[in-house]
Short mmCIF file of C-alpha atoms and ligand atoms in Angstrom, two decimals:
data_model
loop_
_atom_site.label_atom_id
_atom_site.label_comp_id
_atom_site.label_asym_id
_atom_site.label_seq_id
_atom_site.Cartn_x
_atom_site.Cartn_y
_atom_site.Cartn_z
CA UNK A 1 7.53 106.61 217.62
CA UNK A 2 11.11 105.99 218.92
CA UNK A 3 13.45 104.57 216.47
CA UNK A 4 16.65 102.42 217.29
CA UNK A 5 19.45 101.60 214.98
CA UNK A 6 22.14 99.22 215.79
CA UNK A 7 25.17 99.77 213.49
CA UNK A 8 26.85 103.42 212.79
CA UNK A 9 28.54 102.81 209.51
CA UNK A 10 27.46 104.42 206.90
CA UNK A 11 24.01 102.69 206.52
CA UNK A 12 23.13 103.16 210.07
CA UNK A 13 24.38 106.66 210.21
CA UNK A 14 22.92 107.70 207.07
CA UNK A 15 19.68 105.93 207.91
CA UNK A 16 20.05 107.84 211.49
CA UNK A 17 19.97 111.14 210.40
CA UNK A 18 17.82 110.95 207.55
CA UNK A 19 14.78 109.05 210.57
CA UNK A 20 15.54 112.10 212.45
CA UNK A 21 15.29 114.65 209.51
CA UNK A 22 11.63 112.80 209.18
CA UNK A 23 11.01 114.02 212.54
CA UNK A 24 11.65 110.74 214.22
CA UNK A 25 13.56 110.58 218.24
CA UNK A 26 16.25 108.73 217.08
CA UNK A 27 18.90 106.57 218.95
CA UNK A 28 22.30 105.00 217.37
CA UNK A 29 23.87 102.51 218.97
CA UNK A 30 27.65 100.69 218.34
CA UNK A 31 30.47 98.76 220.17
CA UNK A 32 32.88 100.89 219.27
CA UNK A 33 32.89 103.61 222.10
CA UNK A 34 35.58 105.29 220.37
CA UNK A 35 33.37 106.26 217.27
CA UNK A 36 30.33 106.87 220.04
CA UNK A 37 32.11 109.53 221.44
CA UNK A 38 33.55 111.04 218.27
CA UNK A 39 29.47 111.50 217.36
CA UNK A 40 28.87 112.71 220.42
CA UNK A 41 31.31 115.41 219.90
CA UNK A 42 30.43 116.40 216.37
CA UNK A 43 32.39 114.48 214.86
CA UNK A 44 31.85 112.95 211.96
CA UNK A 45 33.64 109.23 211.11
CA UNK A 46 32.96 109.06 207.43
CA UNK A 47 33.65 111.39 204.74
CA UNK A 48 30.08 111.34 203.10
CA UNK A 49 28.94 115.06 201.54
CA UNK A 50 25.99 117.09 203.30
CA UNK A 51 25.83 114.15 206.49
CA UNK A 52 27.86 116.36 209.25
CA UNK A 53 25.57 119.17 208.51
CA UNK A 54 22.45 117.04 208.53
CA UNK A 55 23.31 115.85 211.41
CA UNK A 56 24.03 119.00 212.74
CA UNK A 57 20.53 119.99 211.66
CA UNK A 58 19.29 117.16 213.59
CA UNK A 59 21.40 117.48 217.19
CA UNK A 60 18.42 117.17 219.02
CA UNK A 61 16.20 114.23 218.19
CA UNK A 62 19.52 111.90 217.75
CA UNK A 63 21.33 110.15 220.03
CA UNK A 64 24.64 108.44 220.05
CA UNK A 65 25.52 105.56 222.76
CA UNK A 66 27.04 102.35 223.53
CA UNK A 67 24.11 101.46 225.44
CA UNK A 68 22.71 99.29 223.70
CA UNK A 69 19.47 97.89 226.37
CA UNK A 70 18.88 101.62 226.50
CA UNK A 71 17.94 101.81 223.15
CA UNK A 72 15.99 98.03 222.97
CA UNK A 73 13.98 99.29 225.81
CA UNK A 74 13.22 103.05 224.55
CA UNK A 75 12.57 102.28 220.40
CA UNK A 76 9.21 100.39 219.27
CA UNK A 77 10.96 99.96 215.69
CA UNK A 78 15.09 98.88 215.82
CA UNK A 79 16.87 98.69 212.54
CA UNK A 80 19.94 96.80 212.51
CA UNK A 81 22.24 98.16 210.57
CA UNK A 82 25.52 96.13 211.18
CA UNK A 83 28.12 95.04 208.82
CA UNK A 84 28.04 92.02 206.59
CA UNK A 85 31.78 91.57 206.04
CA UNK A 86 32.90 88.84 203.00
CA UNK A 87 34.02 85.76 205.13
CA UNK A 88 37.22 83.35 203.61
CA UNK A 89 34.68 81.88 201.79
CA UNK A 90 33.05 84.38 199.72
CA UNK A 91 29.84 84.37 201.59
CA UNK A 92 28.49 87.12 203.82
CA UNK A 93 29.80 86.72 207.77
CA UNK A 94 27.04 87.33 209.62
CA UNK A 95 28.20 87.04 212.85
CA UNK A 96 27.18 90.91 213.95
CA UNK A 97 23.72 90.46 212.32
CA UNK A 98 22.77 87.55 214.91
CA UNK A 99 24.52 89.06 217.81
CA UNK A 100 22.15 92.30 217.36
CA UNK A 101 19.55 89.75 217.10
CA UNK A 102 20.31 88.13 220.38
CA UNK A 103 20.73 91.35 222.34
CA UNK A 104 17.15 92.50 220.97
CA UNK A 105 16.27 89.26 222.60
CA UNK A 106 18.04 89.72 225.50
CA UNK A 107 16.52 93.13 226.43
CA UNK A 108 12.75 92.99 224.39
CA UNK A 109 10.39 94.42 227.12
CA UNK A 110 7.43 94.96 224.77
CA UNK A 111 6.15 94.72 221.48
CA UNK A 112 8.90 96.03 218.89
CA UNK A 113 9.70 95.57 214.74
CA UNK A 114 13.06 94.69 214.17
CA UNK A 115 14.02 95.68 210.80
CA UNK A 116 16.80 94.28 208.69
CA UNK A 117 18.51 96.92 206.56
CA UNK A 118 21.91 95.49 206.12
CA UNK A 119 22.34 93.89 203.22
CA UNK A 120 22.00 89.86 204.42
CA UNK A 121 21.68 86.53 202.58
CA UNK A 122 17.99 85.39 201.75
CA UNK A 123 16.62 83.40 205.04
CA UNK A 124 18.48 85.72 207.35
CA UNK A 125 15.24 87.33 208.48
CA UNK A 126 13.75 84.12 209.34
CA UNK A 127 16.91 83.27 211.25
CA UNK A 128 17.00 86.68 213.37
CA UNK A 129 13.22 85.62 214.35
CA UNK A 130 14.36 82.27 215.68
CA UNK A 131 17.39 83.72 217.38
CA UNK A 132 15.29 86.63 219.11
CA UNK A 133 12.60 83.79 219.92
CA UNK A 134 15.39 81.75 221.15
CA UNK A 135 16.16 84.62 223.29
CA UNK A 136 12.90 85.05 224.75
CA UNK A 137 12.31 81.27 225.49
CA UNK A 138 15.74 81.37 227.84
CA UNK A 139 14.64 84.39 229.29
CA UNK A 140 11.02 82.92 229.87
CA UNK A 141 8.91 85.87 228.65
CA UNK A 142 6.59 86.02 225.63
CA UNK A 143 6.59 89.67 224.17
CA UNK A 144 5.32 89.48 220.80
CA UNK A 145 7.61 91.18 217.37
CA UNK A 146 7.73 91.30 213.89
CA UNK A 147 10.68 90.83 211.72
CA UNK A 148 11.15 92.88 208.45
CA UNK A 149 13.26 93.72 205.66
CA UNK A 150 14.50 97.00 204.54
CA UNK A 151 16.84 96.89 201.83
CA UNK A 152 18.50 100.13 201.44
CA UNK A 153 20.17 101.25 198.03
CA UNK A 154 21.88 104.18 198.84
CA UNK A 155 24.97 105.20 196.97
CA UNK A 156 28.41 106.41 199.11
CA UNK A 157 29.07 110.17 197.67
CA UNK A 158 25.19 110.54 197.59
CA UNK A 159 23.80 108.76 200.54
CA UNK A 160 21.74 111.71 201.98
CA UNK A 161 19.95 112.06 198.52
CA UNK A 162 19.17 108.39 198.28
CA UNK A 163 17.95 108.09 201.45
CA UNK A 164 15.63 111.05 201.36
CA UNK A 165 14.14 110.96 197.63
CA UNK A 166 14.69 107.09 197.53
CA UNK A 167 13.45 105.11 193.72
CA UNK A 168 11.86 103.21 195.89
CA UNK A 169 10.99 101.68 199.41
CA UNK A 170 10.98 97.56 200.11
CA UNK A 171 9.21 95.95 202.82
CA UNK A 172 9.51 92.64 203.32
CA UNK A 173 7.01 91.28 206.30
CA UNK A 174 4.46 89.31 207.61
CA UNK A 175 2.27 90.52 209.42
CA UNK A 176 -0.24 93.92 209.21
CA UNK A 177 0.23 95.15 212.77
CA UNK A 178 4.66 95.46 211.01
CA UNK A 179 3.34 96.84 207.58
CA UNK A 180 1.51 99.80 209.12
CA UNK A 181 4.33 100.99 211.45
CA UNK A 182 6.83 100.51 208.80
CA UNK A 183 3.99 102.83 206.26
CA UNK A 184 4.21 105.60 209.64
CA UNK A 185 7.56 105.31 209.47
CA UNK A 186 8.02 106.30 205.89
CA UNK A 187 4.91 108.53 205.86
CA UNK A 188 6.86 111.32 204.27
CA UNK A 189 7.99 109.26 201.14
CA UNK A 190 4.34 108.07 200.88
CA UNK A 191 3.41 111.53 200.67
CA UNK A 192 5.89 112.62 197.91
CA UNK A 193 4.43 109.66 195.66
CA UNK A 194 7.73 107.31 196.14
CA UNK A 195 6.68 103.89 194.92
CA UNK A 196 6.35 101.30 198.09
CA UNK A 197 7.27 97.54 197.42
CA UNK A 198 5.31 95.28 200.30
CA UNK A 199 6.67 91.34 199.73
CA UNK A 200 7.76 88.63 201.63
CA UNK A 201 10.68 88.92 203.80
CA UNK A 202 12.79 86.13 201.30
CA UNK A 203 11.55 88.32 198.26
CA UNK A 204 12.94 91.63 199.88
CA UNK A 205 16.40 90.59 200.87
CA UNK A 206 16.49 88.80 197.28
CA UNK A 207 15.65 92.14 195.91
CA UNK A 208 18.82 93.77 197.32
CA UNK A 209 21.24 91.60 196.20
CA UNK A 210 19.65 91.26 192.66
CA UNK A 211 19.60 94.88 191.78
CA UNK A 212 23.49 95.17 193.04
CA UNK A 213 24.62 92.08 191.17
CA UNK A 214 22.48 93.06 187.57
CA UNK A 215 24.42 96.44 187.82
CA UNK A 216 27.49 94.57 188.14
CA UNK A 217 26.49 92.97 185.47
CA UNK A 218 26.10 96.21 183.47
CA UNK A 219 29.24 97.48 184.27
CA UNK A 220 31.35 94.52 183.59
CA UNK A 221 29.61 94.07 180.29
CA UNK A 222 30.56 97.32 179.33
CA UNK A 223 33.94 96.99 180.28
CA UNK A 224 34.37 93.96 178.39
CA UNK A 225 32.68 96.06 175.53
CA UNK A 226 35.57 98.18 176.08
CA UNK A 227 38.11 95.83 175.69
CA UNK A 228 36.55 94.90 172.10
CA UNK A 229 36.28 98.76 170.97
CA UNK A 230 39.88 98.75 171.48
CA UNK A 231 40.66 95.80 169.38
CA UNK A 232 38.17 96.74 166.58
CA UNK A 233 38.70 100.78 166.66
CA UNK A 234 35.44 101.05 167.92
CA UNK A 235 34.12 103.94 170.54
CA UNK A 236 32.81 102.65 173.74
CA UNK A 237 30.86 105.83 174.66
CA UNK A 238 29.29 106.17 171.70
CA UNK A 239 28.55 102.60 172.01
CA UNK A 240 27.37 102.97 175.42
CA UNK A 241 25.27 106.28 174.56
CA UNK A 242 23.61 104.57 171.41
CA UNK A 243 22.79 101.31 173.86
CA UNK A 244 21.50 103.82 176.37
CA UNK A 245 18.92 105.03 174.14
CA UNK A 246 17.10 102.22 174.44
CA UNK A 247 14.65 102.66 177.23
CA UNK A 248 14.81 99.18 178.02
CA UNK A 249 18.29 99.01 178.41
CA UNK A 250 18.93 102.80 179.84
CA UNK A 251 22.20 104.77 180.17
CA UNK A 252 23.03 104.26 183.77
CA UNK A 253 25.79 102.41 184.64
CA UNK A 254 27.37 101.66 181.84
CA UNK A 255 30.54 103.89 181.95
CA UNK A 256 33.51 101.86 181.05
CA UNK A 257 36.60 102.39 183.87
CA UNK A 258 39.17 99.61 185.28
CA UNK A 259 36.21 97.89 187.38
CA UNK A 260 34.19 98.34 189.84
CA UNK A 261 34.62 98.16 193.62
CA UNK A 262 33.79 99.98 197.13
CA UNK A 263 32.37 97.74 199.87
CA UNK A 264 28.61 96.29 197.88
CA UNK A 265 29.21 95.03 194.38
CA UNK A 266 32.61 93.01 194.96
CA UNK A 267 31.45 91.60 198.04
CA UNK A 268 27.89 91.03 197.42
CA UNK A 269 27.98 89.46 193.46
CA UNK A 270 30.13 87.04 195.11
CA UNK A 271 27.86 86.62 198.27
CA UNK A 272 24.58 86.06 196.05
CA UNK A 273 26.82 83.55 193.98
CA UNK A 274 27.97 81.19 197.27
CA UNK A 275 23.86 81.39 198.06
CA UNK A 276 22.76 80.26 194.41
CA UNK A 277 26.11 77.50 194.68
CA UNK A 278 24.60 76.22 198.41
CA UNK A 279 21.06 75.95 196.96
CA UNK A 280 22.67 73.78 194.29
CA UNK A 281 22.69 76.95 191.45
CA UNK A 282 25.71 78.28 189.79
CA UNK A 283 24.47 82.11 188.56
CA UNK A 284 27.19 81.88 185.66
CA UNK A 285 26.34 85.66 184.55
CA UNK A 286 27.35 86.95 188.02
CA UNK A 287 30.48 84.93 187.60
CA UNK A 288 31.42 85.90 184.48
CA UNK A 289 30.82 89.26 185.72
CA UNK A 290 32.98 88.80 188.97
CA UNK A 291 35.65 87.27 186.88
CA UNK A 292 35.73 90.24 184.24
CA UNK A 293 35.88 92.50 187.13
CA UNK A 294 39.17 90.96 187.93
CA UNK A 295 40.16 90.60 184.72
CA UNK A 296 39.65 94.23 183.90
CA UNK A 297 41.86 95.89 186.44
CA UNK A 298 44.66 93.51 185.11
CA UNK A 299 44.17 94.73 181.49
CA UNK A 300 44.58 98.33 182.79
CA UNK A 301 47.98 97.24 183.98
CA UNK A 302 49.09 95.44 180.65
CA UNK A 303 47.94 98.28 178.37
CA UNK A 304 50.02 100.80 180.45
CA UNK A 305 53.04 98.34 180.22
CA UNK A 306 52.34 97.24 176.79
CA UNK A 307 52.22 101.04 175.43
CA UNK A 308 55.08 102.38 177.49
CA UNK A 309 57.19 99.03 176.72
CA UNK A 310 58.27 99.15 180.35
CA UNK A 311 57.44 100.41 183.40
CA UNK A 312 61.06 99.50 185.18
CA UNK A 313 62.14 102.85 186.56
CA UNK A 314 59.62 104.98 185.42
CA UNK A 315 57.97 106.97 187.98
CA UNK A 316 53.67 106.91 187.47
CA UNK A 317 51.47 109.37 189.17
CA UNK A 318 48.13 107.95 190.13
CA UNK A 319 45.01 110.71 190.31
CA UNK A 320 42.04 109.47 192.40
CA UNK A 321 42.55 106.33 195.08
CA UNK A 322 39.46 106.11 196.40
CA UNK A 323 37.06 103.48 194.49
CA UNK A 324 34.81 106.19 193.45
CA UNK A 325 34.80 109.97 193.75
CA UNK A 326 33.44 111.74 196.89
CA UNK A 327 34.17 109.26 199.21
CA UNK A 328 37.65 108.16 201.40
CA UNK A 329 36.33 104.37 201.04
CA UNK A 330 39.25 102.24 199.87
CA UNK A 331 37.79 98.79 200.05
CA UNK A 332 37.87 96.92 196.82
CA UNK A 333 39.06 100.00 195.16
CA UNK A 334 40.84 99.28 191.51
CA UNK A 335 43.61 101.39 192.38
CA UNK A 336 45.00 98.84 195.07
CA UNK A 337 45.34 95.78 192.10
CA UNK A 338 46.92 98.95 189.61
CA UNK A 339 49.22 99.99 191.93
CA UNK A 340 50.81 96.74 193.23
CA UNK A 341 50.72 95.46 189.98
CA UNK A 342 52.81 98.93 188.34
CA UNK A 343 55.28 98.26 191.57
CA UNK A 344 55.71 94.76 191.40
CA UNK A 345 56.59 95.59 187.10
CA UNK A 346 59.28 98.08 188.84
CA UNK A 347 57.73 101.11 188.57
CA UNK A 348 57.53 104.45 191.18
CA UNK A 349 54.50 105.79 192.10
CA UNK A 350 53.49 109.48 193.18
CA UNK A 351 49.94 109.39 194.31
CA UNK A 352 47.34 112.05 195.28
CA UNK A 353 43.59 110.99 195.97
CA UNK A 354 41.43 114.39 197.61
CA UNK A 355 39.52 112.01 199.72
CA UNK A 356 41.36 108.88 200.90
CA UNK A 357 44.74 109.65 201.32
CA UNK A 358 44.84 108.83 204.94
CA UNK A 359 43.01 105.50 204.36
CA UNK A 360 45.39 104.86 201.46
CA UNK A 361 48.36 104.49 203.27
CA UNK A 362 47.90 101.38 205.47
CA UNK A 363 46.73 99.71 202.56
CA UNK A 364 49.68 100.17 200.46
CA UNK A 365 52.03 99.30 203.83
CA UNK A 366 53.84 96.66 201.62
CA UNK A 367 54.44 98.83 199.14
CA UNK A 368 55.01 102.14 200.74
CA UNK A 369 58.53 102.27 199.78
CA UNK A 370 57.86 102.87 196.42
CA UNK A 371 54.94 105.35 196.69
CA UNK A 372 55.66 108.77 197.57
CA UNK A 373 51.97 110.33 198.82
CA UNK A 374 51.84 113.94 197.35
CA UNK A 375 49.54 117.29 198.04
CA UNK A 376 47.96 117.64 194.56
CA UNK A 377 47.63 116.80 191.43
CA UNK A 378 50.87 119.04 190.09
CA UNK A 379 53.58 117.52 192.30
CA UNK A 380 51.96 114.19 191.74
CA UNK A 381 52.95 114.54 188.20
CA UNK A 382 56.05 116.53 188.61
CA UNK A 383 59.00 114.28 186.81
CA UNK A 384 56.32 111.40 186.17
CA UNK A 385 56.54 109.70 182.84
CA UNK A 386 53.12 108.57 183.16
CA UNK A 387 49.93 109.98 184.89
CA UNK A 388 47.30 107.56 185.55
CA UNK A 389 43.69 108.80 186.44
CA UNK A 390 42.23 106.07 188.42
CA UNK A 391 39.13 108.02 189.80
CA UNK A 392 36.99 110.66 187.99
CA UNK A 393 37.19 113.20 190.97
CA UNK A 394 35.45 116.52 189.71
CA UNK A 395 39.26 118.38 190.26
CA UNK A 396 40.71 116.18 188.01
CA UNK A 397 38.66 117.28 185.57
CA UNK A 398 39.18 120.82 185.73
CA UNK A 399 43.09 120.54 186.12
CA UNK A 400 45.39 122.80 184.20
CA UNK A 401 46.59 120.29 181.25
CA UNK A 402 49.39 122.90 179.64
CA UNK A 403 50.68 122.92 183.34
CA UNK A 404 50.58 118.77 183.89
CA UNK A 405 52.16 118.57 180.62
CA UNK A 406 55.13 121.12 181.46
CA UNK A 407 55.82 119.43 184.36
CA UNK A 408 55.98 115.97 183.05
CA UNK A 409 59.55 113.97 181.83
CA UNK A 410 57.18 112.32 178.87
CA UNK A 411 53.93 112.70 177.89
CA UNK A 412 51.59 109.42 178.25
CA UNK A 413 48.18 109.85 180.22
CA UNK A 414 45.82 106.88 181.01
CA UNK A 415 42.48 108.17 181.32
CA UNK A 416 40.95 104.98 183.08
CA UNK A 417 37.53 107.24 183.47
CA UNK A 418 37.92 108.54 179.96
CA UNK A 419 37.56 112.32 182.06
CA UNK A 420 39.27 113.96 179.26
CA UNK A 421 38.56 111.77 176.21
CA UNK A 422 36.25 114.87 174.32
CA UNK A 423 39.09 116.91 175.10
CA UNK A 424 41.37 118.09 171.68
CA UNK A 425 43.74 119.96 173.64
CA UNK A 426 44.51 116.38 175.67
CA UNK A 427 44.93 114.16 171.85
CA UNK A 428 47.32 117.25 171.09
CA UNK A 429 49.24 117.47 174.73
CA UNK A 430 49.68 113.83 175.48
CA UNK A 431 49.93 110.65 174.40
CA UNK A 432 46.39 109.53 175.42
CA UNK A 433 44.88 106.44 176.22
CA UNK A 434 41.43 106.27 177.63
CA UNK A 435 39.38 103.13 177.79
CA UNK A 436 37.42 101.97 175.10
CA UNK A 437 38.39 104.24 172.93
CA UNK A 438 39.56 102.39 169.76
C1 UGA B 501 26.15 100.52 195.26
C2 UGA B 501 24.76 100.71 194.61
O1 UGA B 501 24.85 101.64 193.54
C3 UGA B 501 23.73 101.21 195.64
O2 UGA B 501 22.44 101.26 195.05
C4 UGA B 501 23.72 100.22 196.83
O3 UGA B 501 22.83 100.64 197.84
C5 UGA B 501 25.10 100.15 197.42
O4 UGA B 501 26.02 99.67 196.40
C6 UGA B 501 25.05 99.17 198.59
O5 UGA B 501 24.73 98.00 198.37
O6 UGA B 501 25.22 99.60 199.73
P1 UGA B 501 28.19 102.16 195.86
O7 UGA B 501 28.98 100.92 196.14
O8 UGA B 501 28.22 103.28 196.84
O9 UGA B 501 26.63 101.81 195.66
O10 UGA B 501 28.75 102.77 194.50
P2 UGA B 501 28.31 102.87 192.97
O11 UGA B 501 28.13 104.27 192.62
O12 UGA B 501 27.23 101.93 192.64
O13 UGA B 501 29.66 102.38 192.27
C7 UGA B 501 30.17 101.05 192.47
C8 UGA B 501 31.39 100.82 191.60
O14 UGA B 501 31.00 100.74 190.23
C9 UGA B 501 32.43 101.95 191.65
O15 UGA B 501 33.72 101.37 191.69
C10 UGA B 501 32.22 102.72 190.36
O16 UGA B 501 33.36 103.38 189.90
C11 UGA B 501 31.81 101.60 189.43
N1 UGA B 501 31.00 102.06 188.27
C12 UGA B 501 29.75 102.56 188.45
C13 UGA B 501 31.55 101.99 186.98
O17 UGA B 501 32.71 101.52 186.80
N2 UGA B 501 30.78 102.39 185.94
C14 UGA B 501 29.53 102.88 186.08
O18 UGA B 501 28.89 103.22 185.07
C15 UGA B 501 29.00 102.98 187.38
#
């Protein structure tokens, strides 16, 4: 079985390699020739651990091309795997969704499965069907397919992983003929016992959007918990660990930090609220927990200014850009409120991220001025006042804290992970501030 997949960000890519590594003849197609031809060179556009060496591993039963008939005609199964950006309005654009749909139309020359894995609004699959029928009506031929969805729920720093020891595996369909070519096509998970989810296609893409937005949930309850601990001289972890013992409420996901971002929760809590709002249902939990989300990565800001009394003139180094560790994804990231929030109070930054410098920069192109981008952690705190850790990267856990300290002016550290919160040396260095830690 040939597999197609329309989209190489890091869904499609991941989802690419990971087909092939199940032995699959893979082709990935985009409109971006420029990106194409990177992949066809080795190159690899995302920063995502272990995927230029799968796909290294996998050089010859995956294929990279603009072509994007080629790969209609060629693949019996064609995941689209496009992105779903937030439009003005706070729902999901889904402008490159349909256009894959009407190309599959345009170039369907047998039977085929088109399967939805980006992550789309509920009655998006039934929409791709009527815009690939659509298709085939102008065209006047008749070839039969199946629509289905795919949710995927792999995390950016362990993509690989997810995708190839997955919790679990949704299909959404309607018909057999679809549910036993999607069963080939995950054979090897069905082997290793992974449990398999077969639904409608409404239930699946509901699925996606409701396990993103309940761990939103989590996190922005905890965070809020956070907020109280401090008030009350409470400890959030040991909150958060004594919660977590509870089987039925389990320890994931609830690790205080100034909010959460990257290109899913942000953009998809407030995508599932606009559908609930347009089917005449306002989900207040997801909005309270969009709303704390804001509200925490202000509070970050305040407590810094409220505990140094100003930030006018002091100079801040930021540790960790990036809106999670082991990734160079900016989007949503808390560090872009923090940051123009610190320079807009007056203050200079230093900033060092190991993964997203690069990306950082365009971001911060109205505030560049004040931001002076350095090589590591130690001249990112050299003459600072204030060092800021923003992301836990795993360095930043293991840096030399006699050494930060000796090169600071003073002596406050904002721990927004609360990396170094165990740490006795850290109480006895600095004046420390993590979150939650009343
Ligand atoms: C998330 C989901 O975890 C995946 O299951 C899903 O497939 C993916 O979205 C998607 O829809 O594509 P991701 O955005 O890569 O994955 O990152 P997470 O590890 O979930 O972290 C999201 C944000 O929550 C980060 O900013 C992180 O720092 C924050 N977070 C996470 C916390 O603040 N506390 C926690 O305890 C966990």
């Amino acid at each position: 079985m040939k597999i197609g997949i329309i989209g190489t960000g890091y869904v499609g890519l991941v989802h690419g390699a990971v087909m092939a590594d199940f032995g699959f003849e893979v082709t990935c197609v985009d409109i971006d020739k420029e990106k194409i031809d990177k992949l066809n060179n080795g190159e690899v556009p995302i920063y995502e651990p272990g995927l230029k060496e799968l796909l290294q591993k996998v050089n010859d039963r995956i294929r990279f091309t603009t072509d994007l008939k080629l790969a209609v005609e060629n693949c019996q199964v064609i995941f689209i795997a496009v992105g779903t950006p937030q439009a003005e309005d706070g729902s999901a654009d889904m402008i490159y969704v349909f256009n894959a749909a009407e190309s599959i139309g345009h170039y369907m020359n047998e039977y085929k499965v088109i399967v939805d894995k980006s992550t789309v609004p509920v009655g998006t699959g039934k929409k791709v069907k009527e815009t690939i029928r659509k298709q085939l009506e102008n065209r006047k031929v008749n070839y039969e397919f199946d629509v289905v969805s795919n949710p995927e729920f792999l995390r950016e720093g362990k993509a690989i992983k997810d995708s190839q020891l997955p919790d679990r595996i949704i299909i959404g369909c309607e018909s057999e003929k679809a549910k036993e070519i999607m069963k080939k096509i995950y054979d090897v998970l069905y082997l290793k016992d992974t449990p398999f989810i077969f639904t409608n296609i409404e239930t699946a893409e509901t699925i996606k959007y409701a396990a993103n937005a309940f761990l939103a949930v989590k996190i922005s309850y905890i965070n809020e918990m956070a907020l109280l601990c401090e008030k009350v001289g409470a400890d959030v972890q040991e909150v958060a660990k004594a919660m977590g013992m509870d089987g039925r409420i389990s320890p994931k996901f609830l690790n205080p930090g100034p909010g959460f971002g990257g290109s899913c929760f942000p953009k998809d809590t407030r995508a599932i609220y606009d559908t609930a709002l347009k089917n005449d249902e306002e989900m207040l939990v997801i909005k309270g927990a969009i709303e704390a989300n804001e509200k925490q990565k202000k509070k970050m800001v305040e407590k810094i200014v409220s505990i140094m009394e100003t930030v006018s003139n002091k100079t801040i180094g930021i540790l960790g850009l990036s809106f999670k560790p082991e990734t160079n994804d900016m989007r949503e990231a808390p560090s872009i409120t923090i940051i123009h929030e610190l320079v807009q109070k007056g203050a200079r930054i230093k900033a060092f991220c190991p993964g997203a410098m690069k990306e950082a920069k365009p971001i911060f192109s109205d505030v560049n001025e004040h931001i002076k981008y350095c090589k590591d952690e130690y001249e990112t705190v050299k003459d600072a006042h204030a060092v800021v850790i923003i992301t836990e990267w795993n360095r930043f856990r293991g840096m030399d804290l006699q050494r930060t300290r000796k090169l600071m002016k003073d002596n406050y550290m904002f721990d927004l992970r609360n990396i170094h919160a165990k740490d006795k040396t850290v109480q006895e260095l600095f004046k420390y501030y993590g979150v939650g830690k009343g």
